[in-house]
Structure formats: structure tokens, C-alpha cells
Coordinates of C-alpha atoms in Angstrom, one line a residue:
Chain A
M202 CA 3.0 29.9 -7.4
S203 CA 0.3 28.8 -5.7
G204 CA -1.6 26.1 -7.3
R205 CA -5.5 24.5 -6.5
V206 CA -5.7 21.6 -4.3
I207 CA -8.9 19.7 -5.1
V208 CA -9.9 16.7 -3.5
V209 CA -12.1 14.2 -5.8
T210 CA -14.4 12.7 -3.0
S211 CA -17.7 10.6 -2.7
G212 CA -18.4 8.6 0.1
K213 CA -19.9 5.5 -1.6
G214 CA -17.1 3.7 -3.6
G215 CA -17.3 2.7 -7.2
V216 CA -19.0 5.6 -8.7
G217 CA -15.9 6.8 -10.4
K218 CA -13.7 9.1 -8.4
T219 CA -10.4 7.4 -9.6
T220 CA -11.6 7.4 -13.0
A221 CA -12.8 11.3 -12.8
T222 CA -9.6 12.0 -11.2
A223 CA -7.4 10.7 -14.1
N224 CA -9.6 12.2 -16.4
I225 CA -9.8 15.6 -15.0
G226 CA -6.2 15.7 -14.6
V227 CA -5.2 14.7 -18.1
A228 CA -7.8 17.1 -19.6
L229 CA -6.3 20.1 -17.3
A230 CA -3.0 18.9 -18.3
S231 CA -3.8 19.0 -22.0
T232 CA -4.6 22.6 -21.8
G233 CA -1.2 23.4 -20.6
A234 CA -1.5 23.7 -17.0
S235 CA 1.0 21.8 -14.6
V236 CA -1.0 19.0 -12.6
A237 CA -0.2 16.9 -10.0
L238 CA -2.7 13.6 -9.1
V239 CA -2.3 12.3 -5.8
D240 CA -3.5 9.0 -4.9
M241 CA -4.5 8.7 -1.4
D242 CA -6.1 5.3 -1.3
I243 CA -3.4 3.6 0.7
G244 CA -3.7 0.0 0.6
L245 CA -6.0 -0.1 -2.7
R246 CA -4.0 1.7 -4.9
N247 CA -5.4 2.0 -8.6
L248 CA -4.8 5.7 -9.9
D249 CA -1.4 4.3 -11.4
I250 CA -3.5 1.4 -12.9
L251 CA -5.6 3.7 -14.4
M252 CA -2.9 6.0 -15.9
G253 CA -0.8 3.4 -17.3
L254 CA 2.1 4.2 -15.0
E255 CA 2.1 1.2 -12.8
N256 CA 5.5 -0.3 -13.9
R257 CA 7.1 2.8 -13.2
V258 CA 6.3 3.5 -9.5
V259 CA 9.5 3.5 -7.3
Y260 CA 8.6 5.4 -4.3
N261 CA 4.8 6.4 -3.0
L262 CA 3.3 8.6 -0.9
V263 CA 4.2 6.8 2.4
D264 CA 7.6 7.0 1.3
V265 CA 7.6 10.6 1.0
V266 CA 5.8 11.4 4.5
E267 CA 8.2 9.0 6.1
E268 CA 11.1 10.9 4.5
K269 CA 12.6 7.8 3.0
C270 CA 12.7 9.7 -0.4
K271 CA 12.1 13.6 -1.8
L272 CA 8.8 14.3 -3.4
R273 CA 10.3 14.6 -6.6
Q274 CA 11.9 11.0 -6.5
A275 CA 8.2 9.9 -6.2
L276 CA 6.3 12.0 -8.6
V277 CA 5.8 9.8 -11.7
K278 CA 5.7 11.5 -14.8
D279 CA 3.4 11.0 -17.1
K280 CA 4.1 9.2 -20.7
R281 CA 2.0 11.2 -22.5
L282 CA 1.5 14.7 -21.0
P283 CA 5.1 16.3 -19.8
S284 CA 2.9 18.5 -17.4
L285 CA 1.5 15.7 -15.6
C286 CA 2.7 14.0 -12.5
L287 CA 1.2 10.8 -10.5
L288 CA 2.0 10.6 -6.9
P289 CA 1.2 7.0 -6.2
A290 CA -0.4 5.6 -3.1
A291 CA 1.5 2.7 -0.9
Q292 CA 0.1 -0.4 -1.6
T293 CA 1.4 -2.4 1.2
R294 CA 0.3 -0.1 3.8
D295 CA -3.1 0.8 5.1
K296 CA -4.8 4.4 5.6
S297 CA -3.4 4.5 9.3
A298 CA 0.2 5.1 7.6
V299 CA -0.1 9.1 7.2
N300 CA -1.9 11.1 9.1
A301 CA -4.1 14.5 8.5
E302 CA -1.0 16.8 9.5
Q303 CA 1.4 15.2 7.2
M304 CA -1.0 15.3 4.3
K305 CA -1.7 19.1 5.0
K306 CA 2.3 19.4 4.6
L307 CA 2.6 17.2 1.3
S308 CA -0.5 19.7 -0.4
D309 CA 1.0 22.8 0.7
E310 CA 4.3 21.4 -0.7
L311 CA 2.8 20.3 -4.0
K312 CA 0.6 23.4 -4.3
T313 CA 4.2 25.4 -5.0
M314 CA 4.9 22.9 -7.7
F315 CA 1.8 22.6 -9.5
D316 CA -1.2 24.9 -10.6
Y317 CA -3.6 22.1 -9.9
V318 CA -3.7 19.3 -7.1
L319 CA -6.2 16.8 -7.4
I320 CA -6.4 14.3 -4.8
D321 CA -8.1 11.0 -5.3
S322 CA -9.7 10.1 -1.6
P323 CA -10.7 6.8 -0.7
A324 CA -14.1 5.6 -0.3
G325 CA -15.7 6.0 3.1
I326 CA -15.6 8.6 5.8
E327 CA -12.7 7.7 7.8
S328 CA -9.6 8.6 8.5
G329 CA -8.5 8.0 4.8
F330 CA -11.0 10.4 3.7
Q331 CA -10.2 13.0 6.6
N332 CA -6.4 12.8 5.3
A333 CA -7.5 13.1 1.8
I334 CA -9.3 16.6 2.7
A335 CA -7.0 17.9 5.0
G336 CA -4.7 19.6 2.7
A337 CA -7.8 20.9 0.1
S338 CA -9.3 23.9 -0.8
E339 CA -11.7 23.0 -2.6
A340 CA -14.0 19.8 -3.5
V341 CA -15.3 17.7 -6.3
V342 CA -18.0 15.6 -5.2
I343 CA -18.9 12.4 -7.5
C344 CA -22.4 11.1 -7.5
T345 CA -24.2 8.3 -9.6
P346 CA -27.8 8.8 -10.1
E347 CA -28.7 6.1 -7.5
M348 CA -30.5 6.8 -4.2
S349 CA -27.6 5.0 -2.4
A350 CA -25.0 7.3 -3.8
V351 CA -26.9 10.7 -3.7
R352 CA -27.4 9.5 0.3
D353 CA -23.5 9.0 0.5
A354 CA -22.7 12.4 -1.6
D355 CA -25.1 14.5 0.9
R356 CA -23.1 12.7 3.9
V357 CA -19.7 13.6 2.4
I358 CA -21.1 17.4 1.9
G359 CA -22.2 18.0 5.2
L360 CA -18.8 16.7 6.5
L361 CA -17.4 19.1 3.9
E362 CA -19.7 22.1 5.0
A363 CA -18.3 21.8 8.4
R364 CA -14.8 22.4 7.5
K365 CA -15.9 25.7 5.3
E366 CA -13.1 27.6 6.3
E367 CA -10.4 25.2 4.8
I368 CA -12.5 24.1 1.9
G369 CA -13.7 27.3 0.3
Q370 CA -16.1 25.3 -2.5
Y371 CA -17.5 21.9 -3.4
R372 CA -19.0 21.0 -6.3
L373 CA -20.9 18.0 -7.8
I374 CA -19.9 15.8 -10.8
I375 CA -23.2 13.4 -11.8
N376 CA -21.5 10.2 -13.5
R377 CA -22.6 7.3 -15.3
I378 CA -25.9 8.9 -16.3
R379 CA -27.8 7.4 -18.8
P380 CA -30.2 9.7 -20.4
Q381 CA -32.5 7.1 -21.9
M382 CA -33.2 5.5 -18.4
V383 CA -33.7 9.1 -17.2
K384 CA -36.4 9.7 -19.9
S385 CA -38.3 6.4 -19.5
N386 CA -38.3 7.4 -15.7
D387 CA -35.9 4.4 -14.8
M388 CA -33.3 6.5 -13.1
M389 CA -32.9 10.0 -11.3
S390 CA -32.7 12.7 -13.3
V391 CA -29.8 15.6 -13.0
Q392 CA -32.7 17.8 -11.4
D393 CA -33.8 15.1 -8.9
V394 CA -29.9 14.9 -7.6
L395 CA -29.6 18.5 -7.3
E396 CA -32.7 19.0 -5.8
I397 CA -31.7 16.5 -2.9
L398 CA -28.2 18.0 -2.7
S399 CA -28.8 21.2 -3.5
V400 CA -24.9 22.1 -4.6
K401 CA -23.3 23.7 -7.4
L402 CA -22.9 21.4 -10.8
L403 CA -19.6 20.9 -11.7
G404 CA -20.6 18.4 -14.7
V405 CA -22.6 15.5 -16.0
V406 CA -21.1 12.3 -17.5
P407 CA -22.7 9.9 -19.5
E408 CA -22.3 6.4 -19.0
D409 CA -20.0 5.2 -21.7
D410 CA -18.6 1.7 -22.5
E411 CA -15.3 3.4 -23.3
V412 CA -14.7 4.3 -19.9
I413 CA -14.2 0.7 -19.3
V414 CA -11.9 0.3 -22.5
S415 CA -9.6 2.8 -21.1
T416 CA -9.6 1.9 -17.8
N417 CA -7.9 -1.3 -18.8
K418 CA -5.8 0.1 -21.3
G419 CA -4.4 2.7 -18.9
E420 CA -5.3 5.3 -21.0
P421 CA -7.6 8.2 -19.6
L422 CA -9.9 8.9 -22.4
S423 CA -9.9 12.9 -21.9
G424 CA -7.4 12.9 -24.9
G425 CA -9.6 10.8 -27.5
E426 CA -12.0 12.9 -29.6
N427 CA -15.5 11.6 -30.0
V428 CA -16.0 10.2 -26.9
R429 CA -18.9 11.3 -25.0
A430 CA -17.4 10.9 -21.3
G431 CA -14.0 12.0 -22.5
Q432 CA -15.8 15.6 -24.1
A433 CA -17.8 15.7 -20.3
Y434 CA -14.3 15.3 -18.6
R435 CA -13.0 18.0 -20.9
N436 CA -15.9 20.5 -20.2
I437 CA -15.5 19.8 -16.2
A438 CA -11.8 20.7 -16.6
Q439 CA -12.7 24.0 -18.4
R440 CA -15.2 24.7 -16.0
L441 CA -12.8 24.1 -13.1
K442 CA -10.5 26.6 -14.7
G443 CA -13.1 29.1 -14.3
E444 CA -14.5 29.1 -17.7
E445 CA -18.5 29.2 -18.8
V446 CA -19.0 25.9 -20.5
P447 CA -22.6 24.9 -21.6
F448 CA -23.7 21.5 -20.2
L449 CA -23.9 18.6 -22.6
D450 CA -27.2 18.1 -24.2
L451 CA -27.8 14.5 -23.1
D452 CA -31.0 13.9 -25.1
S453 CA -28.5 14.1 -28.2
L454 CA -26.2 11.9 -27.0
N455 CA -28.4 9.0 -27.8
A456 CA -28.5 10.1 -31.2
T457 CA -25.9 8.9 -33.9
W458 CA -23.9 11.4 -35.6
L459 CA -26.1 10.5 -38.8
S460 CA -29.2 11.3 -37.0
K461 CA -28.1 14.4 -35.3
V462 CA -27.3 15.7 -38.6
V463 CA -30.5 15.0 -39.9
S464 CA -32.3 16.4 -37.1
F465 CA -30.1 19.3 -37.7
F466 CA -31.5 20.1 -40.8
N467 CA -34.9 18.5 -40.2
P468 CA -35.8 19.3 -36.6
T469 CA -39.1 17.1 -36.7
A470 CA -37.2 14.1 -37.4
R471 CA -37.2 11.6 -34.8
V472 CA -35.0 8.6 -34.8
Chain B
M137 CA 15.8 1.4 -0.8
T138 CA 13.1 1.5 2.1
T139 CA 14.6 0.3 5.5
T140 CA 12.9 -3.1 6.3
K141 CA 9.9 -2.8 8.8
I142 CA 9.2 -6.5 8.9
A143 CA 11.7 -9.6 8.3
I144 CA 11.2 -13.2 8.4
I145 CA 14.8 -14.7 9.4
S146 CA 14.8 -18.5 9.3
Q147 CA 17.0 -19.9 11.9
A148 CA 17.7 -23.2 10.7
E149 CA 16.7 -25.9 12.8
Q150 CA 16.0 -23.1 15.2
G151 CA 12.4 -21.8 13.7
V152 CA 11.9 -18.4 12.5
L153 CA 12.4 -14.9 13.7
I154 CA 9.9 -12.5 13.1
D155 CA 11.9 -9.3 13.4
I156 CA 9.7 -6.0 13.8
S157 CA 12.6 -3.7 15.4
G158 CA 12.2 -2.1 12.3
C159 CA 8.9 -0.6 13.0
N160 CA 8.7 2.9 15.0
T161 CA 5.0 2.6 16.2
L162 CA 2.7 0.3 17.4
A163 CA 0.3 1.0 14.4
E164 CA 2.8 0.0 12.1
A165 CA 4.0 -3.1 13.9
K166 CA 1.0 -4.2 14.1
Q167 CA 0.0 -3.6 10.5
Y168 CA 3.1 -5.3 8.9
L169 CA 2.2 -8.1 11.3
T170 CA -1.1 -8.5 10.2
S171 CA -0.3 -8.5 6.6
T172 CA 2.7 -10.4 7.1
L173 CA 1.6 -13.2 9.1
Q174 CA -1.5 -13.3 6.5
V175 CA 0.5 -14.0 3.6
S176 CA 2.0 -17.2 5.5
S177 CA -0.6 -18.3 7.5
Q178 CA 0.0 -22.1 6.4
F179 CA 3.8 -21.6 6.8
W180 CA 3.7 -21.2 10.6
D181 CA 2.2 -24.8 11.1
G182 CA 4.4 -26.5 13.5
L183 CA 7.2 -23.6 13.5
T184 CA 9.1 -22.3 16.5
V185 CA 8.6 -18.8 16.2
D186 CA 10.4 -16.2 18.0
L187 CA 9.6 -12.3 17.8
N188 CA 12.0 -9.2 18.2
L189 CA 9.9 -6.5 19.3
G190 CA 13.1 -4.0 19.0
P191 CA 13.1 -0.8 20.7
L192 CA 8.9 -0.4 20.7
A193 CA 7.9 0.8 24.2
L194 CA 4.5 -1.1 24.5
T195 CA 2.1 -1.2 27.6
P196 CA 0.9 -4.7 28.7
E197 CA -2.4 -3.8 26.6
E198 CA -0.2 -3.0 23.6
V199 CA 1.5 -6.0 23.9
A200 CA -1.5 -8.1 24.1
E201 CA -2.7 -6.6 21.1
I202 CA 0.6 -7.8 19.2
M203 CA 0.0 -11.3 20.9
A204 CA -3.5 -11.4 19.3
I205 CA -2.8 -10.6 16.0
V206 CA 0.2 -13.0 16.2
S207 CA -2.2 -15.8 17.9
E208 CA -4.8 -15.2 15.4
V209 CA -3.0 -17.1 12.8
G210 CA -1.7 -20.0 15.3
V211 CA 1.7 -18.5 16.0
K212 CA 3.0 -18.9 19.6
P213 CA 6.3 -17.1 19.9
K214 CA 8.9 -19.0 22.0
Q215 CA 10.9 -16.3 22.7
I216 CA 10.3 -12.7 22.6
F217 CA 13.0 -9.8 22.3
A218 CA 12.5 -6.4 23.2
A219 CA 15.1 -3.8 23.7
D220 CA 12.6 -1.3 25.6
N221 CA 12.3 -1.8 29.4
K222 CA 8.7 -0.8 29.5
T223 CA 8.1 -3.5 26.9
R224 CA 9.7 -6.0 28.9
A225 CA 7.7 -4.9 32.6
S226 CA 4.8 -5.3 30.0
L227 CA 5.9 -8.5 28.8
I228 CA 6.3 -9.5 32.5
A229 CA 3.1 -8.4 33.5
S230 CA 1.4 -10.4 31.0
R231 CA 3.2 -13.3 31.6
N232 CA 2.2 -13.2 35.6
V233 CA -1.4 -12.9 34.5
Q234 CA -0.9 -16.6 32.7
D235 CA 0.7 -17.5 36.1
Q236 CA 3.7 -19.4 34.9
P237 CA 5.8 -20.2 37.2
A238 CA 8.8 -21.8 35.4
A239 CA 9.2 -18.4 33.8
P240 CA 12.3 -16.6 34.7
V241 CA 12.6 -13.6 37.0
E242 CA 13.5 -10.7 35.1
P243 CA 15.5 -8.0 37.4
E244 CA 13.8 -5.0 35.1
A245 CA 10.3 -6.4 36.6
E246 CA 11.2 -4.4 39.7
A247 CA 12.4 -1.3 37.9
E248 CA 9.0 -0.4 37.1
P249 CA 6.7 -2.1 39.7
E250 CA 4.0 0.7 39.8
A251 CA 3.3 0.4 35.8
T252 CA 3.0 -3.2 36.5
A253 CA 0.3 -2.7 38.7
E254 CA -1.7 -0.4 37.3
T255 CA -2.0 -2.1 34.2
D256 CA -2.4 -5.7 35.6
L257 CA -6.3 -5.8 35.8
E258 CA -6.7 -4.5 32.2
T259 CA -4.4 -6.9 30.8
K260 CA -6.1 -9.6 32.3
A261 CA -9.2 -8.6 30.9
K262 CA -7.4 -8.3 27.6
A263 CA -5.9 -11.9 28.0
E264 CA -9.1 -13.5 28.9
A265 CA -10.8 -11.4 25.6
V266 CA -8.2 -13.6 23.6
P267 CA -8.2 -16.8 24.5
P268 CA -5.1 -18.7 22.5
M269 CA -2.8 -15.9 24.4
P270 CA 0.6 -17.3 23.9
E271 CA 3.3 -17.4 26.4
P272 CA 5.3 -14.5 26.2
K273 CA 8.4 -14.6 27.9
V274 CA 11.3 -12.8 28.1
E275 CA 14.7 -13.9 26.8
T276 CA 16.9 -15.2 29.3
P277 CA 20.5 -15.2 29.1
P278 CA 21.9 -18.7 28.1
A279 CA 24.0 -20.4 30.5
S280 CA 27.2 -19.8 28.9
S281 CA 27.0 -15.8 28.1
K282 CA 25.7 -15.2 31.7
A283 CA 28.7 -14.3 33.3
E284 CA 29.5 -11.7 30.5
C285 CA 25.9 -10.7 30.1
A286 CA 25.4 -10.2 33.6
T287 CA 22.2 -7.9 32.8
P288 CA 19.6 -9.3 30.6
S289 CA 19.0 -5.7 29.0
A290 CA 22.3 -5.7 27.6
L291 CA 21.9 -9.0 26.3
V292 CA 18.6 -8.4 24.8
E293 CA 19.4 -5.4 23.4
K294 CA 22.6 -6.9 21.7
L295 CA 20.3 -9.8 20.5
C296 CA 18.1 -7.2 18.8
E297 CA 20.9 -5.1 17.5
A298 CA 22.2 -8.4 15.8
A299 CA 18.8 -9.4 14.2
T300 CA 18.1 -5.9 12.9
T301 CA 20.9 -4.8 10.7
T302 CA 23.0 -6.5 8.4
E303 CA 26.1 -4.1 9.6
N304 CA 25.4 -5.2 13.1
K305 CA 25.3 -8.5 12.2
E306 CA 28.8 -8.5 10.9
E307 CA 29.8 -7.0 13.8
T308 CA 28.5 -9.6 16.3
C309 CA 28.8 -12.6 14.2
E310 CA 32.2 -11.7 12.6
Q311 CA 34.1 -15.1 13.2
N312 CA 31.2 -16.9 10.7
K313 CA 31.1 -16.2 7.2
P314 CA 29.0 -13.2 6.0
A315 CA 26.7 -15.2 3.9
K316 CA 25.8 -17.3 6.8
A317 CA 25.2 -14.4 9.4
P318 CA 21.6 -13.7 9.1
A319 CA 20.5 -17.4 10.5
K320 CA 22.3 -16.9 13.8
T321 CA 22.2 -14.6 16.5
P322 CA 19.1 -15.2 18.7
A323 CA 19.2 -18.7 17.9
K324 CA 22.0 -19.2 19.6
A325 CA 20.7 -18.4 22.8
T326 CA 18.4 -21.9 22.8
P327 CA 20.5 -25.0 24.0
K328 CA 19.8 -27.2 21.3
T329 CA 22.1 -25.6 18.5
P330 CA 23.7 -28.7 17.1
A331 CA 27.2 -27.8 16.0
K332 CA 26.7 -27.9 12.3
Q333 CA 25.4 -24.6 10.5
P334 CA 23.5 -23.9 7.4
E335 CA 25.6 -23.9 4.3
R336 CA 24.3 -21.4 2.5
S337 CA 22.2 -18.2 2.9
P338 CA 19.1 -18.9 5.1
V339 CA 16.1 -19.9 2.5
L340 CA 12.6 -18.8 3.1
F341 CA 9.8 -21.3 1.4
L342 CA 6.6 -20.3 1.2
R343 CA 3.8 -22.5 -0.3
Q344 CA 0.9 -20.1 -1.2
T345 CA -0.1 -17.1 -3.5
L346 CA 1.0 -13.6 -2.4
R347 CA -2.1 -11.3 -3.4
S348 CA -1.9 -7.6 -3.7
G349 CA -1.0 -5.5 -0.9
Q350 CA 1.2 -8.3 0.7
A351 CA 4.7 -7.8 1.1
I352 CA 7.7 -10.2 2.3
S353 CA 10.9 -9.5 2.9
H354 CA 13.4 -11.7 3.8
K355 CA 17.3 -11.7 4.4
G356 CA 18.0 -14.7 2.5
H357 CA 16.9 -16.6 -0.9
L358 CA 13.1 -16.6 -1.2
V359 CA 11.3 -19.7 -2.8
I360 CA 7.9 -19.4 -3.4
V361 CA 5.6 -22.1 -4.8
G362 CA 2.3 -20.1 -5.8
D363 CA 1.9 -17.1 -7.8
V364 CA 3.1 -13.4 -7.0
N365 CA 0.0 -11.1 -8.1
P366 CA 0.0 -7.4 -9.2
G367 CA 0.6 -5.1 -6.4
A368 CA 2.5 -7.6 -4.3
E369 CA 5.9 -6.9 -3.4
I370 CA 8.5 -9.4 -2.3
M371 CA 12.2 -8.6 -1.5
A372 CA 15.1 -10.9 -0.7
E373 CA 18.5 -10.2 0.1
G374 CA 19.7 -13.2 -2.3
D375 CA 17.9 -15.0 -5.1
I376 CA 14.1 -15.0 -5.8
T377 CA 12.6 -18.2 -7.0
I378 CA 9.0 -18.5 -7.7
W379 CA 7.2 -21.7 -8.6
G380 CA 4.7 -20.1 -10.7
A381 CA 3.7 -16.6 -12.1
L382 CA 5.4 -13.1 -11.4
R383 CA 3.0 -10.7 -11.9
G384 CA 3.7 -8.3 -9.2
M385 CA 6.9 -6.5 -8.0
A386 CA 10.1 -8.6 -7.2
H387 CA 13.4 -7.2 -5.7
A388 CA 16.1 -9.7 -5.5
G389 CA 19.4 -8.8 -4.0
V390 CA 18.4 -6.1 -1.5
G391 CA 21.4 -4.5 0.2
G392 CA 23.6 -4.3 -3.4
N393 CA 23.9 -8.0 -4.2
T394 CA 24.3 -7.7 -7.7
G395 CA 24.5 -11.4 -8.4
A396 CA 21.3 -11.9 -7.1
E397 CA 18.7 -13.5 -9.7
I398 CA 15.0 -13.6 -10.3
R399 CA 13.6 -16.8 -11.9
A400 CA 9.9 -17.8 -12.5
L401 CA 7.8 -20.0 -14.7
K402 CA 6.0 -17.5 -16.0
F403 CA 7.6 -14.1 -16.3
E404 CA 4.9 -11.2 -16.6
P405 CA 6.4 -8.7 -13.3
I406 CA 5.1 -5.0 -13.5
Q407 CA 8.7 -4.3 -12.1
L408 CA 12.2 -5.8 -11.4
R409 CA 14.8 -4.6 -9.3
I410 CA 18.3 -6.3 -8.7
A411 CA 20.7 -4.7 -6.2
H412 CA 20.1 -0.8 -7.4
A413 CA 18.9 -1.6 -10.9
I414 CA 15.5 -1.1 -12.0
A415 CA 13.5 -2.7 -15.1
R416 CA 9.7 -2.1 -15.7
S417 CA 7.3 -3.8 -17.9
P418 CA 6.9 -2.3 -21.5
D419 CA 4.0 0.2 -21.4
K420 CA 2.1 -1.5 -24.3
M421 CA -1.0 -3.8 -23.6
K422 CA -0.2 -7.5 -23.3
T423 CA -1.4 -8.9 -26.5
A424 CA -3.0 -12.4 -26.8
T425 CA -0.4 -13.4 -29.1
A426 CA 2.2 -12.8 -26.7
V427 CA 2.9 -16.0 -24.8
S428 CA 5.2 -16.5 -22.0
P429 CA 8.3 -18.5 -23.6
G430 CA 8.4 -20.3 -20.4
P431 CA 10.7 -20.3 -17.5
E432 CA 12.8 -17.4 -17.3
T433 CA 15.5 -16.0 -15.3
A434 CA 16.3 -12.0 -14.6
R435 CA 20.0 -11.2 -13.9
I436 CA 22.1 -8.0 -14.1
V437 CA 24.5 -8.1 -17.3
D438 CA 26.3 -5.2 -17.8
G439 CA 24.6 -3.2 -15.0
K440 CA 21.4 -3.6 -16.6
I441 CA 18.6 -6.4 -16.0
R442 CA 18.3 -9.0 -18.5
I443 CA 15.6 -11.7 -18.7
S444 CA 16.4 -15.2 -20.8
T445 CA 15.3 -18.3 -20.8
T446 CA 18.9 -19.6 -20.1
I447 CA 18.5 -21.5 -16.6
I448 CA 22.4 -21.2 -15.6
E449 CA 24.9 -18.7 -17.4

């Protein structure tokens, strides 16, 4: 088996890399694919908390790289999905604990074991980022509709373009968009962002309070029904698998369930 | 378990030994030093500190880098141990910069004179850049053992070995009761060692909160007055006692001591390890009603970790 190694990166911090990694991973795994999530944010480990697997971590990525344990020993199995595994980062070390060559070797090993290897990159474009993209063949760039995030995403895309031989394709996820603010011209729209970045869009994730709840609970929301962000991540997972899925109708997201039914039967009704 | 990269070994009246002989690279050594020294910054005040560089091969600049980290928290190593000839030459080089006439002469200094000469200027620049440069001094053989350890390198290596692994410790200090072994070793070198030995395993006493990413590893009992936050890791070959909340990972009895215990005022650990047993916290999110019943102790009962409010069984 030769899986796909996909790095999730953004340049800017706090735009939702880890949340996206967890949710896409859960969404992919719930379709039956085997998925490994790799936390590359050494020293600022978070992915295990989002996955609710913090208490099961014994060995970590650095232990694997330093050959203190076998890769299989360090992989933490998800408590809900049997085909989902997490390779946690080390918390008491820093980015210099691994190098690009070791990461490449690790990714190569992982892709023989899993259909998808999702690498959660740290913020920034320094060694941590370079290590994260070292073994990847695809990239997903996360960006929020803010000038600063777009600027950083642009920089990252530039760096990814420079490694065209290794990273075949890179696609964009626009995270935390608020359709109402876009409507009132207070927020950049999907089109505005795409115009600047001119990359292929993988998905748009609306701002959703449920994300905060699920982050604190350690339960990624892709599994849950009726969650807007969860639906968006499920769509993204399907697009990663190569399926054609229409983008969410952001305008209708603000509407309540009832008003959607009303407007379905009576298109002139505006709530 | 992983090998100890850095250990703080208390040496009773002799202060403490910071042992980084488990580190393979300079980067690793620097990282562990930075994180560990930060943890215990107040702890170092007025303490006699020795430093064991182990087998690291360092240039004078690299030695200066290590010293910069150490001096940042106000630690001035009294004695520095190194097993590598190059490192020793570097230490001597940086000592020459400091121009200390009282420092003992090392035969190895002549072994690599060109290396010392080449880097002298750079070392000087570094040393000036870091004003609180401690006075690195390569350990000199104590008067008593001078005869048997004619070459300082042999002695230093011996000391390093003794400080590094438990097995070696037992070898070198076999006359002593094994539980007391870690306290000794390099401390013996200094003449003021009184005859009486510590009664129990050495205890490391820390008075501060351990935060995420900070790691403490100690060859003896560990007492922490303060909280251990999630993401912090504490390991001890003996017991771990926390006068505060335990929310991170605690590993007592590292090396296989199944009699070790972990006790804390508030017990909310992510993971507990005693010797080779591991216990993890329940997956369910803590509810507001689940109040900690007060101080608790974790110990191994029938091969499994059990937590109870019983203080002494």
C-alpha cells in the first residue's frame, strides 16, 4: 500500500490547522480509509488534546525518530474509529529534535501502513514547517478571511511552489468564514481570498461555536450530524478522495432549519 | 523507558550535579539545559552546582554557549566534568581567557594546542559577550586518588560513568548501600565531604509550578511544592510527592522500583506511571460535581496502579 502524505499548514498561527487535521482525519476515517494523524508541532503538542487521546500517549514522534521505540508502539489508536491513529508530538522537546531527513523517512514508513497520512504542521515557516513538509506529497493550506492570514498563506504557498517536485498539489481551505459579515462587506469573501491567492479551493468552513465545544471535549465534530463545520469537513474529506462535492451554500447557513423549509416552498420569503 | 537526557542529582552537602551526559548532541544538551534550568530557576540560588558534560565533544565556542545558558539562571558550576578530550581542551581554553592563575594545569591542554590557539580569539569574544561567565574548571584529581588515577582523563571518565548510569554507579560505589549510591560519585572529589552519608535516597526539592513542556528527572525522591500542569513530565527513581495539584504526567520508580508512590494534594493526572505500570485518566470529561476527595496516593497493588486516600498502607 502506498498512501498519500498530506501536510496541513498555514504560516499563521491560530487559523485552525490542528482542528482541520483532526476533523479531516475523522471524516476520512469514517469513510473506511485508514488514516494516520501526525502532530509535528513538537513542544506545543495539541492534536492529542483535540482527539481526546492525551491520556493514552506513551511514546511520541521524537522517540520514534530517535529509535527509542517502534513506530507501532508510538501510534495511538483513536477511541472511536479503529482505522484512525495518532502519532503524537513530544511536549518536552523542541523543533530541533528532528530533521527533514528523519521526517521523510518516517512519512515513507507511515504511507506503507495507511491510506492517508495527515501531517499537522506548526505555525511559522522555519525548521518545524520545513520538517513537516519534508515527506509530504500534497499540501492543504488553511487560511482565515483576514488580510494577515491571507498574506501568510501566500508566503507559504510560495514556499510550497518552490518544492514542486515533491509536493504535487496544494489546495486551500478557507476557515471560520462568517457569511453574514461577508454580506455586509465586513469580511473578505471566498472570492476575495481566491483572487489574491489564486489556488484551487478545497473547502470553505463556516465559523461555528460547536468547534469550540468539540475542541474542549476532545471529540472532533466531523462525526456529529447537523453541525455546519462538521459538514464542511466531511465535504473536504470527500474532495480529498477525489469526489465532486458542491460547496456549501453559505447564504443558507445563517437561516434556521425552519426558514430553509419555508424558503424552499416559498422562494420569496426572506427571513 | 527513554534514557535520561538530563538529571539533577543532589549530592547532599555538596550541592547538586547537573548531568547532561545522556545528551548526544550540543543542540540536545542546550535544549535540556534550557528547559530544566528554567524549571528550577529559584532553586539554584546559593547552591553549589557541578556540571557533567559527559561524552560531548565541544569547541570552546560551544562550551561558551553552554555556559551562557547556565549562567542565565545564575548558576555557576563549581566543577565541570567532561569525558571528551576536545571538550576538556575547550574548557581549559575558556579558562585561559578568564585568566585564572590558580586553576590547575591539565596535561591534555598540550595535547591539542593548535585547536586551543585557533579558537582562542573567538572564545574571548564569546566570553565577553556573556558577562556572567562562570569559571569553568576541569576537575582535578583529589589528593587521595592522585596516585591511582595518574591521568586526569581516566578519573574524569570514571566520574562521568559513575554519574551516568545506575549500573555503573553500583560498580563504583559497591561498598555503599545501593540506595545511597547516587548521592556520591563526583562529590567525593571535594575535600570537605563529612564522614556521615545521607540516610535515604537523595531528595530533590522544588518550590514552583511545573508548566507544560517542562520535564524533571531525578535519581531519587522528588518533592514539589507547587502544581504540575498538564504537559509537564516528572520522573523520579523514588517517590514523587506534590504539595499541590498533579495534572501532568508523573512517573515514579523509574527503573523498576514497584514500591514507589506518587502522592499529591489534588490528583488529576493525565497519566501515571509507577515502575513499568501505566494508568491513564478516564476518558470522560471531568464534571463540575466530580470534586477531588483530597490528598491521594497512587501505588502498585497486585501489579496495577491504585489510587487511594490512604496515606500509609
